[in-house]
XYZ file of C-alpha atoms in Angstrom:
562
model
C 20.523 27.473 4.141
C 17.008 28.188 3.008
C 16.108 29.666 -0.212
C 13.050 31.679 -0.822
C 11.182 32.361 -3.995
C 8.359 34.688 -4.460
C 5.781 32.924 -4.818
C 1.773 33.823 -5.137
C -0.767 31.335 -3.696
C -3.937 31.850 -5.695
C -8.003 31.768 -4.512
C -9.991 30.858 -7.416
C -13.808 29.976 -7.561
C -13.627 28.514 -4.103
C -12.379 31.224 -3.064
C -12.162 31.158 1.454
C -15.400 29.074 1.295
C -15.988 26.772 4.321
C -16.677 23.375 3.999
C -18.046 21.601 6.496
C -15.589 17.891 7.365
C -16.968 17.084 11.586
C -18.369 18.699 13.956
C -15.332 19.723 15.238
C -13.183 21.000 12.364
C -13.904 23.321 9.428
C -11.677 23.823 6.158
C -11.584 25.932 2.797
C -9.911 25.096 -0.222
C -7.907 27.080 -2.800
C -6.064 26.167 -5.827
C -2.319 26.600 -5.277
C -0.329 27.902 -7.806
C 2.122 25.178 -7.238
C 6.267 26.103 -8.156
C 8.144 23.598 -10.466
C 8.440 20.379 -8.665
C 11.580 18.973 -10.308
C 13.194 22.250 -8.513
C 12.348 21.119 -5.433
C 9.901 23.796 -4.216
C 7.079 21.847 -2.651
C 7.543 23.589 0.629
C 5.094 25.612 1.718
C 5.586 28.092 5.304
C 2.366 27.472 7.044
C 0.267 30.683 7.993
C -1.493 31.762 11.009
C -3.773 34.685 9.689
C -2.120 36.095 6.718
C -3.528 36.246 3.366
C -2.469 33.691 1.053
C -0.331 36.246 -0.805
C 1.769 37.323 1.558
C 2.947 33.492 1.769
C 5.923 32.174 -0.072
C 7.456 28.776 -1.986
C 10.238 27.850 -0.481
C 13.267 25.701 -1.033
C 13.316 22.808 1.384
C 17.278 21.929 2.742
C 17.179 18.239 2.368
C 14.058 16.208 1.702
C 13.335 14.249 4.463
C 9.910 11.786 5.216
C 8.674 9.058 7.085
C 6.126 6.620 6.903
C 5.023 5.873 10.843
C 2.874 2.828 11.363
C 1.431 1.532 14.442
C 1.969 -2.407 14.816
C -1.476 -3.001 15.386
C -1.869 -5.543 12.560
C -2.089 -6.236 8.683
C -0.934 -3.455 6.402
C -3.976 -1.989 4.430
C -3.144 -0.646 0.736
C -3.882 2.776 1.534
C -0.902 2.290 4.036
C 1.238 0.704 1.970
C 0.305 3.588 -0.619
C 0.846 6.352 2.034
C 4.829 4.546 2.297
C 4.752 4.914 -1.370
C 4.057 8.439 -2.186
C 6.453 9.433 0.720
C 9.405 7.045 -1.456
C 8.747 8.145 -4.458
C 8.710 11.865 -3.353
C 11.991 11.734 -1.292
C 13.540 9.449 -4.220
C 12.329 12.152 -6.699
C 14.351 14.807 -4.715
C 17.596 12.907 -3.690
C 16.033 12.831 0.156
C 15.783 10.273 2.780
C 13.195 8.096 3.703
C 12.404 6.835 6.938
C 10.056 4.641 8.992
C 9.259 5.204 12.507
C 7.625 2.637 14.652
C 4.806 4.889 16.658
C 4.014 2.027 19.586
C 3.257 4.723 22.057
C -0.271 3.181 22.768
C 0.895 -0.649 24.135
C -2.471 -1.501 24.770
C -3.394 -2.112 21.165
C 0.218 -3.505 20.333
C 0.141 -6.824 18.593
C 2.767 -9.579 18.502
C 4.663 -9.868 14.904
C 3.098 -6.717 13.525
C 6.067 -4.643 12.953
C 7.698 -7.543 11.560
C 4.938 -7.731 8.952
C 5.669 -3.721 7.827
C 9.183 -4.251 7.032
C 8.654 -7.612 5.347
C 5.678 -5.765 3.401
C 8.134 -2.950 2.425
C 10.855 -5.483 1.135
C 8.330 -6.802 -0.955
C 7.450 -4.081 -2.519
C 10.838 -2.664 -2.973
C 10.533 0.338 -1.069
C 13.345 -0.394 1.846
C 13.615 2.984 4.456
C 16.842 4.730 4.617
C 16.732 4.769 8.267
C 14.644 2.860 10.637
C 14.690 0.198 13.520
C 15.955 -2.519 11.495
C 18.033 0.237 9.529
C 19.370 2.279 12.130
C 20.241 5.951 11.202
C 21.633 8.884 13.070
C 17.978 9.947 14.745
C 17.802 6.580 16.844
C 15.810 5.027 18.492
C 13.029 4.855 15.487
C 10.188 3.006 18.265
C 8.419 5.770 20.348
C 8.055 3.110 22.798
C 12.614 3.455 23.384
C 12.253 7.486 23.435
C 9.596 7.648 26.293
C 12.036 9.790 27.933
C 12.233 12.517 25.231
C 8.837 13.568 25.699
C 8.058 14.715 28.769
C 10.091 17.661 28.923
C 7.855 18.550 25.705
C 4.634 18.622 27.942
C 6.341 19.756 30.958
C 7.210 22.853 28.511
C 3.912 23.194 27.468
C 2.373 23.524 30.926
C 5.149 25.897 32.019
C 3.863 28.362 29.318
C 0.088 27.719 29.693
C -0.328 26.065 26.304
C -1.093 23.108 28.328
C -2.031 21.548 31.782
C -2.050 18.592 34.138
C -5.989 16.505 34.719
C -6.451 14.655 37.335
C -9.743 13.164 36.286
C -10.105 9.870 37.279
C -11.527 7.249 34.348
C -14.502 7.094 36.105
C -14.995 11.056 36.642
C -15.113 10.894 32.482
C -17.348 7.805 32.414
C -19.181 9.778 34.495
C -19.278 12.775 31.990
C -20.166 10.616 29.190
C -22.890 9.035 30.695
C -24.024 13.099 31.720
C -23.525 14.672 28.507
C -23.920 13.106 25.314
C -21.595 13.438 22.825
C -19.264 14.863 25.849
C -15.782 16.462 25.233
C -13.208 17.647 26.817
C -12.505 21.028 25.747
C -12.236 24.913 26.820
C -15.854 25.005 28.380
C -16.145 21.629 30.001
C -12.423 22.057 31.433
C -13.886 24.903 33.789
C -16.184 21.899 35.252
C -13.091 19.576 35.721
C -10.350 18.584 38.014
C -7.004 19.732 36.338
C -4.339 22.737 37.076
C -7.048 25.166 35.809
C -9.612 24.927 38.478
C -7.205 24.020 41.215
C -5.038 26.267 43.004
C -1.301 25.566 42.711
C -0.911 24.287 45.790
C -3.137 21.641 45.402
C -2.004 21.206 41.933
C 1.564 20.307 43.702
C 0.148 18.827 46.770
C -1.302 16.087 43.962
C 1.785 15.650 41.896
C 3.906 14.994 44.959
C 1.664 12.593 46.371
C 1.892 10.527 42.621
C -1.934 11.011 41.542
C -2.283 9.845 38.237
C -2.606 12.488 35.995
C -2.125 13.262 32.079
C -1.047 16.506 30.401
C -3.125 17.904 27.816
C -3.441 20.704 25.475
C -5.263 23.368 26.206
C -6.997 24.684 22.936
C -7.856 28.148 22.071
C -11.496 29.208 22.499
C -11.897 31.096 19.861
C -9.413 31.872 16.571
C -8.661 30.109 13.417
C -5.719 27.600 12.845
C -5.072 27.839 8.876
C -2.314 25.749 6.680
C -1.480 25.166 2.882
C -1.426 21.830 2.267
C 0.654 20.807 -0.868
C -2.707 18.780 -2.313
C -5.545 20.765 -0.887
C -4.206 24.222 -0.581
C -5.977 26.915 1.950
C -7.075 24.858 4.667
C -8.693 26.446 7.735
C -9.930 25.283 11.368
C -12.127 27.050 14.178
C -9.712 26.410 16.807
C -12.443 26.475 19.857
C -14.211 23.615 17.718
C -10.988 21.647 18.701
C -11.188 19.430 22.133
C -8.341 19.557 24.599
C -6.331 16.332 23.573
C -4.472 13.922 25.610
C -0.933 14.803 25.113
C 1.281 12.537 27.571
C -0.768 10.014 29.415
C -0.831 8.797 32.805
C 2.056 5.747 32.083
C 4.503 8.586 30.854
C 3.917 7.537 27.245
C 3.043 10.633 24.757
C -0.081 10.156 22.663
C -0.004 10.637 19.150
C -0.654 14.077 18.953
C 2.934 14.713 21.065
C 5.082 12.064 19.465
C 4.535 12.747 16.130
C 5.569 16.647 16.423
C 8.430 15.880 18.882
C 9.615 13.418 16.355
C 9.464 15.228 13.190
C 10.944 18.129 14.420
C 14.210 16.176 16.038
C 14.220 14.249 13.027
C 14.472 17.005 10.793
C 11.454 15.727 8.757
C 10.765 18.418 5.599
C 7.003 16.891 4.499
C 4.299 14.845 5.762
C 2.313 12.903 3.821
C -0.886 11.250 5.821
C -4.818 9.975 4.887
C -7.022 12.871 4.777
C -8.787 10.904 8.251
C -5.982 13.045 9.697
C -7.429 16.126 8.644
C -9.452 16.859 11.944
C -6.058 16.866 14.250
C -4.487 19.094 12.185
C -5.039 22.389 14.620
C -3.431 20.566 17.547
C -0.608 19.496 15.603
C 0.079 23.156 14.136
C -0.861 24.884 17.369
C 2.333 22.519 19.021
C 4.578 23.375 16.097
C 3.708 26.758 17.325
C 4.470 26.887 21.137
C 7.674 24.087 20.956
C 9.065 24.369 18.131
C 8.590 27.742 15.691
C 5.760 27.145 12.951
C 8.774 27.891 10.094
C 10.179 24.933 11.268
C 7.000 22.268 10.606
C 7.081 19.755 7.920
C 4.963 20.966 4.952
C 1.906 18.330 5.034
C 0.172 17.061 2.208
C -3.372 15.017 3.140
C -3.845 11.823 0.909
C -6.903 11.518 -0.502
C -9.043 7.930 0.431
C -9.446 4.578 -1.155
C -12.837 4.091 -1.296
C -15.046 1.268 -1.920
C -15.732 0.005 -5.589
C -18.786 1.871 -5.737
C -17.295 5.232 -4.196
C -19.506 5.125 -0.807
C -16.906 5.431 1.950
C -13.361 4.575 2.894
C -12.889 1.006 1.589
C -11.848 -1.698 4.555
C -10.692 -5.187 5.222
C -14.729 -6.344 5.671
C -15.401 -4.346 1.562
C -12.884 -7.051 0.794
C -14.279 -9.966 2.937
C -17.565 -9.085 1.022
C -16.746 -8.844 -1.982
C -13.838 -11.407 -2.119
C -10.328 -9.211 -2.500
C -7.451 -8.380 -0.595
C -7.291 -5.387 1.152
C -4.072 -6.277 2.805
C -0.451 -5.786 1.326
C 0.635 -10.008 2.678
C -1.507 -12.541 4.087
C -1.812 -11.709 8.209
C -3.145 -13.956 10.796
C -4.537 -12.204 13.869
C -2.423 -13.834 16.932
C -4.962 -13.887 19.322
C -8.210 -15.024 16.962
C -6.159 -16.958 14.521
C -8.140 -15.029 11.563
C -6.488 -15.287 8.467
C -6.675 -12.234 6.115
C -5.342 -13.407 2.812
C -3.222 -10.633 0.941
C -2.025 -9.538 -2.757
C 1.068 -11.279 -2.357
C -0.343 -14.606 -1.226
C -3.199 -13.926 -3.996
C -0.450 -13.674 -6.485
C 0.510 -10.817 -7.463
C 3.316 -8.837 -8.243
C 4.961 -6.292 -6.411
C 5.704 -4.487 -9.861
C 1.794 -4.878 -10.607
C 0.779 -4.158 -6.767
C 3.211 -0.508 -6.504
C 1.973 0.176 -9.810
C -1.769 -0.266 -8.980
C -1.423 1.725 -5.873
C 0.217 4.377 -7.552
C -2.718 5.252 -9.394
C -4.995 5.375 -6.901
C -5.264 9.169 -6.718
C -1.703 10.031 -9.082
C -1.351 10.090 -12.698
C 1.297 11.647 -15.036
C -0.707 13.470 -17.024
C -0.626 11.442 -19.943
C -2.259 8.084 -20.952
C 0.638 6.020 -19.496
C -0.628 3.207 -17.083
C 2.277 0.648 -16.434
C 5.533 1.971 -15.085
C 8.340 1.226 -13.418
C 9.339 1.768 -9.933
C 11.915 3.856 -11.502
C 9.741 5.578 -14.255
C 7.779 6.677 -10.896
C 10.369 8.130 -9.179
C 11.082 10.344 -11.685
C 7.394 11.434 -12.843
C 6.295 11.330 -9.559
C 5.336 15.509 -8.189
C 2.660 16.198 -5.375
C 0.869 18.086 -8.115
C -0.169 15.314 -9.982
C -2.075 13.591 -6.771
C -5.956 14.002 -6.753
C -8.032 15.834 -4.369
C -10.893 13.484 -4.259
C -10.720 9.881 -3.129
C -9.758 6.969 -5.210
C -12.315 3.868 -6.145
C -10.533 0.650 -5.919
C -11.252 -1.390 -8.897
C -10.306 -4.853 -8.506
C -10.734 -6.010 -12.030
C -8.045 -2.826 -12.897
C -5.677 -4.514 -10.511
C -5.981 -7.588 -11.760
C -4.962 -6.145 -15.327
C -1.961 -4.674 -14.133
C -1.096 -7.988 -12.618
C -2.023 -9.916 -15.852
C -0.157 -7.052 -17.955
C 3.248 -7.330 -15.308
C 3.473 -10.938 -15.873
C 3.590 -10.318 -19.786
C 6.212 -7.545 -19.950
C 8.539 -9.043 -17.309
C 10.983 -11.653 -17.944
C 9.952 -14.972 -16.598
C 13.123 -15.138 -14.920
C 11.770 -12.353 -13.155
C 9.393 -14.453 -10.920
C 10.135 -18.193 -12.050
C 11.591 -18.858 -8.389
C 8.382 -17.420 -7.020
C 6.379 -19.807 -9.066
C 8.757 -23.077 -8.469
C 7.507 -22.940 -4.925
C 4.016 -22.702 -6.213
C 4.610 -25.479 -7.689
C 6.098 -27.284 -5.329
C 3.588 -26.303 -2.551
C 1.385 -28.580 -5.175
C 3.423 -31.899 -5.016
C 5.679 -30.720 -8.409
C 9.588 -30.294 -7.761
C 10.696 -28.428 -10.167
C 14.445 -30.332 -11.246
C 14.841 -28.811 -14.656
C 15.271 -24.632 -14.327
C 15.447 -24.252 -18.130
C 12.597 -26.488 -18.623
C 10.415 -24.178 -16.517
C 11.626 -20.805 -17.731
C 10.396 -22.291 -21.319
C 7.301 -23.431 -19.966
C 6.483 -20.030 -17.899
C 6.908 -18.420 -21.445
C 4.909 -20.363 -23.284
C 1.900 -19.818 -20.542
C 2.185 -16.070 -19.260
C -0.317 -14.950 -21.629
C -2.612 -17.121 -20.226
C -1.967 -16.069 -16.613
C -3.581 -13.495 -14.091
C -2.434 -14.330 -10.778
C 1.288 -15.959 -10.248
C -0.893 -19.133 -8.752
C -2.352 -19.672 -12.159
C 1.164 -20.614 -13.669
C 0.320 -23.754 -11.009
C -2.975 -25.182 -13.551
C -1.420 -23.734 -16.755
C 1.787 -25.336 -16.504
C 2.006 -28.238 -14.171
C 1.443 -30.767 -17.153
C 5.053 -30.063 -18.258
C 6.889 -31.241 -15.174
C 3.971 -34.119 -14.598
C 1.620 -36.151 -16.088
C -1.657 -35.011 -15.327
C -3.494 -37.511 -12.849
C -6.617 -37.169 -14.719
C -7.651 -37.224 -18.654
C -10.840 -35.917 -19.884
C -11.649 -38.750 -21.990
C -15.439 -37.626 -22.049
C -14.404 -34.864 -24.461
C -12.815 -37.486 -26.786
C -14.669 -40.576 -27.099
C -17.962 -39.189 -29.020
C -15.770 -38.744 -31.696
C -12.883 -41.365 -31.567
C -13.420 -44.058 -33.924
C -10.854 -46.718 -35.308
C -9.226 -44.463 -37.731
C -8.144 -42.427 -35.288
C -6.436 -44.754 -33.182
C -4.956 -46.102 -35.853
C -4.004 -42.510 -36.269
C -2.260 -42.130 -32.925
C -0.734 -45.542 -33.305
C 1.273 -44.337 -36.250
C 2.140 -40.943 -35.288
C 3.939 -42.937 -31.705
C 5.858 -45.303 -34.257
C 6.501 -41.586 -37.072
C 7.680 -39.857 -33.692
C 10.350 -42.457 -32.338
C 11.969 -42.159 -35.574
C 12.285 -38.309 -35.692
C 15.798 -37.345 -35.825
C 14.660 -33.304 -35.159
C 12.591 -32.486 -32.483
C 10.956 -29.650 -32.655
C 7.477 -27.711 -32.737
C 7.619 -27.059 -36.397
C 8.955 -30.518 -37.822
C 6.261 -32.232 -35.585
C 3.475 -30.358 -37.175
C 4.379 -30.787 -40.393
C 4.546 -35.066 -39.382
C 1.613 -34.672 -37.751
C -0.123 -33.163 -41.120
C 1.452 -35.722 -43.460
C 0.250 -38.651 -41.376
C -3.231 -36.768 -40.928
C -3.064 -36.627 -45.097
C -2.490 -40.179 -45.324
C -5.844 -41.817 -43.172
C -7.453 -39.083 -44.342
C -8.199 -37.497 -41.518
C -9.114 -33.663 -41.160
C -6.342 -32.448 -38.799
C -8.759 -30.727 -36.954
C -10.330 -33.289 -35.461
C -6.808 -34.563 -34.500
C -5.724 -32.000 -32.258
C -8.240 -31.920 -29.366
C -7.427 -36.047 -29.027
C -3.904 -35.232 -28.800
C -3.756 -31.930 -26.880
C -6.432 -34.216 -23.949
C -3.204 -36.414 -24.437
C -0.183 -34.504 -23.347
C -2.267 -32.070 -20.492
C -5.290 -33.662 -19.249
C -7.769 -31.356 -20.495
C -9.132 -28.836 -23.238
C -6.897 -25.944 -21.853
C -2.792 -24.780 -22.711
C -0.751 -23.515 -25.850
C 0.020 -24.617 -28.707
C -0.110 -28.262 -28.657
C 3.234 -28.807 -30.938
C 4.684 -25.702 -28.561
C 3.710 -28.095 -25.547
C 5.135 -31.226 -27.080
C 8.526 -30.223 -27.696
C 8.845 -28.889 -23.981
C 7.926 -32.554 -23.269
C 10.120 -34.351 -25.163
C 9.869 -37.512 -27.900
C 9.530 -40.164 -25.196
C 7.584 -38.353 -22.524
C 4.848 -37.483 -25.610
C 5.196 -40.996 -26.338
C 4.008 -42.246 -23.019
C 1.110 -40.071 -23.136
C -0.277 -40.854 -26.061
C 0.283 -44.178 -25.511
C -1.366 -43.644 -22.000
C -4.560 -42.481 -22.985
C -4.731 -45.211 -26.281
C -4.749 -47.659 -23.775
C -7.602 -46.015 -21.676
C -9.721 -45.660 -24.289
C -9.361 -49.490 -25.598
């Protein structure tokens, strides 16, 4: 059942003004007056010609999205943000979430790709509801398994002159291309063409019995507009003649695209559609088949994500802005299986999926208020379309790296001391002792950006370190101190309590005694127990390590510096 609110969609200074996005598409952009989110009316009917308001809000029957990825590769962030707006959103609402594999062009398919989405989507906590690896009541989720759907789709299309078949041969359009510049396919060039409008039937049948390669495509209004509310942008309108005739179901059988993805939503009874603003320009094909299959009251309501751009706001930002300027771009690490080329990710990098979902989700959302770190469950319940930003995002990679530093203070080390076990032991260190290293993490985290750091800032505790920076000691070492050193090994053996504080206070009376400023005590002993001029608290440190294993050290270095 479908509830309907009056509702009042309001033009404000931008009132029906045309902005100008490619040379084929045109839009103008209202404010909506947008109904209360947390009652579910996001859902907007899109319009053909009426005036914004005649147009109302209206309840959707059960939220349902999907996130629908091509396995052509790595997963960029403003994908992996895309699969997060569309959780949080159908989380928000009690709906369903669902991932659709859209392989329909195998020519660009690559090995291990769709493998890599899911895994990405595990690690960021944001698992589908349905999907191939989920199953659900709307399989098969690959386009490549429901090749038979669509033809009957396009086959309806032709039958009521919304569409037709094109014989052109690849090299009839190479030939085009080569003719005209900047050549397309559309409702003035199609006179010029070989397809089922310039033919006569009988030769359009004569063809298609004989098995000529053909594809089916849409044939696009010459003149008219194609308007629809989108739930970010509001008012958005297209000359439809500005539109070229697209390549619905190509010559293999396989849909394109433009076919799939309408065929798809409507039999999987998606409610919203939340895509990168790139999609903007096929936006009067897509409505335009709602129209002729399917009944424009049934389309998803769309919403058009605004970019990621580049750190310094110039364009969309891509895996090369990274390569240049030395960040991930990528969700995991991916290596291309044909080149080999490695792409290193924010996972591999070290972060945190808490600190990566975060960081993505504001890139073009906020709450309203000052509130930065949250939750994957403080999202899903701020989280309304009405907060997300018309304009593009600027990725800042120093502002990711502060969420990362700031997630690996306010969650338990517990939280990712596996994680960083393996770190270690990628570096040589087997971590045997699990309560040794939870203490450790602790007394480190502050000190840590990336998970990898964890690796420099606390490898000391599990082993000694191979090298000791003696040249930061011996300008100032002298007898006294040794002697120092000597009796502090003899003071320590005898402790009964061993401890941070009942160290420091031995280590001040002994200090007292040769007369030494404590001061210039600590760097000696703090080179001692980690190698270097770097860690916590140096009493903090030795009472992780232990009387005898602080013992050894000292006694290590005393001997390299006799």
């Amino acid at each position: 059942m479908h509830y309907r609110i009056p509702h009042i969609v309001l033009y404000r200074s931008v009132a029906h003004a045309l902005i100008a996005m490619s040379t084929i598409t045109r839009y103008a952009i209202a404010n909506v007056s947008n109904c209360d989110k947390d009652k579910l009316c996001d859902r907007y009917e899109p319009f053909t010609g009426l005036q914004p308001e005649d147009y109302l809000c209206r309840m959707s029957k059960k939220v349902r999205v999907r996130f629908a990825p091509s396995p052509t590769g790595g997963l960029h962030l403003g994908g992996v943000r895309t699969v997060l707006f569309n959780y949080l959103f159908a989380r928000h609402h009690g709906g369903e979430f669902i991932v659709r594999i859209e392989d329909t062009d195998q020519s660009r398919f690559v090995e291990g790709a769709e493998d890599y989405i899911f895994d990405t989507l595990a690690w960021c906590g944001l698992e589908p509801d349905e999907s191939p690896r989920h199953g659900g009541p709307f399989a098969p989720y690959r386009q490549s398994e429901r090749k038979a759907i669509y033809r009957k789709y396009a086959e309806q299309l032709v039958a009521s002159g919304h569409a037709y078949y094109a014989f052109d041969s690849p090299a009839d359009l190479e030939a085009k291309r080569k003719e005209i510049p900047n050549f397309q396919y559309n409702h003035q060039s199609r006179q010029e063409l070989q397809n089922s409008l310039t033919l006569l039937p009988a030769e359009v049948d004569a063809l298609l019995a004989a098995g000529t390669p053909h594809v089916i495509r849409i044939k696009m209004p010459e003149t008219g507009e194609v308007r629809f509310t989108d739930m970010i942008r509001g008012a958005v309108i297209f000359d439809a003649g500005q539109s070229d005739d697209k390549v619905l179901l190509k010559a293999d059988g396989m849909p394109t695209y433009h076919l799939a993805v309408v065929v798809d939503d409507y039999l999987m009874q998606i409610s919203h559609a939340f895509r990168g603003e790139e999609w903007l320009p096929s936006a009067p094909v897509h409505i335009l088949l709602w129209k002729y299959l399917f009944g424009l009251e049934n389309m998803p309501q769309w919403a058009h994500l605004p970019l990621i751009l580049k750190p310094d706001g110039n364009g969309k930002l891509s895996k090369r802005d990274g390569d240049r300027l030395g960040f991930p771009v990528f969700a995991k690490d991916w290596t291309d299986p044909k080149s080999g080329e490695k792409t290193t990710g924010f996972k591999e990098r070290g972060f945190l999926p808490e600190a990566f979902v975060n960081m993505l989700a504001m890139l073009g959302w906020n709450d309203g208020t000052d509130q930065e770190l949250f939750t994957l469950e403080e999202l899903v319940q701020k989280f309304t379309m009405d907060r997300v930003h018309k304009s593009g995002a600027k990725f800042d990679y120093e502002k990711a790296k502060w969420f990362n530093q700031e997630w690996i203070r306010k969650l338990p080390v517990s939280a990712y001391s596996s994680t960083v076990s393996g770190l270690l032991q990628d570096y040589g260190i087997k971590v045997k002792d699990q309560e040794l290293l939870i203490d450790a993490l602790e007394q480190v985290k502050d000190r840590c950006t990336f998970l990898n750091d964890f690796v420099h800032h606390s490898s000391f505790y599990f082993r000694a370190p191979a090298t000791i920076d003696l040249e930061a000691i011996k300008p100032k070492w002298n007898e006294q101190k040794n002697l120092f050193f000597v009796e502090l090994i003899r003071a320590i053996a005898l402790m009964d309590s061993w401890n941070h504080e009942a160290l420091e206070i031995l280590f001040k009376e002994i200090a007292a005694v040769h007369a030494i400023k404590q001061g210039d005590l600590m760097l000696p002993f703090r080179i001692m127990l980690v190698g270097g001029k770097f860690g916590p608290h140096v009493f903090n440190i030795a009472a992780l390590l232990g009387k005898d294993e602080t013992i050894s050290r000292i006694e290590q270095t005393l001997g390299m510096l006799s």
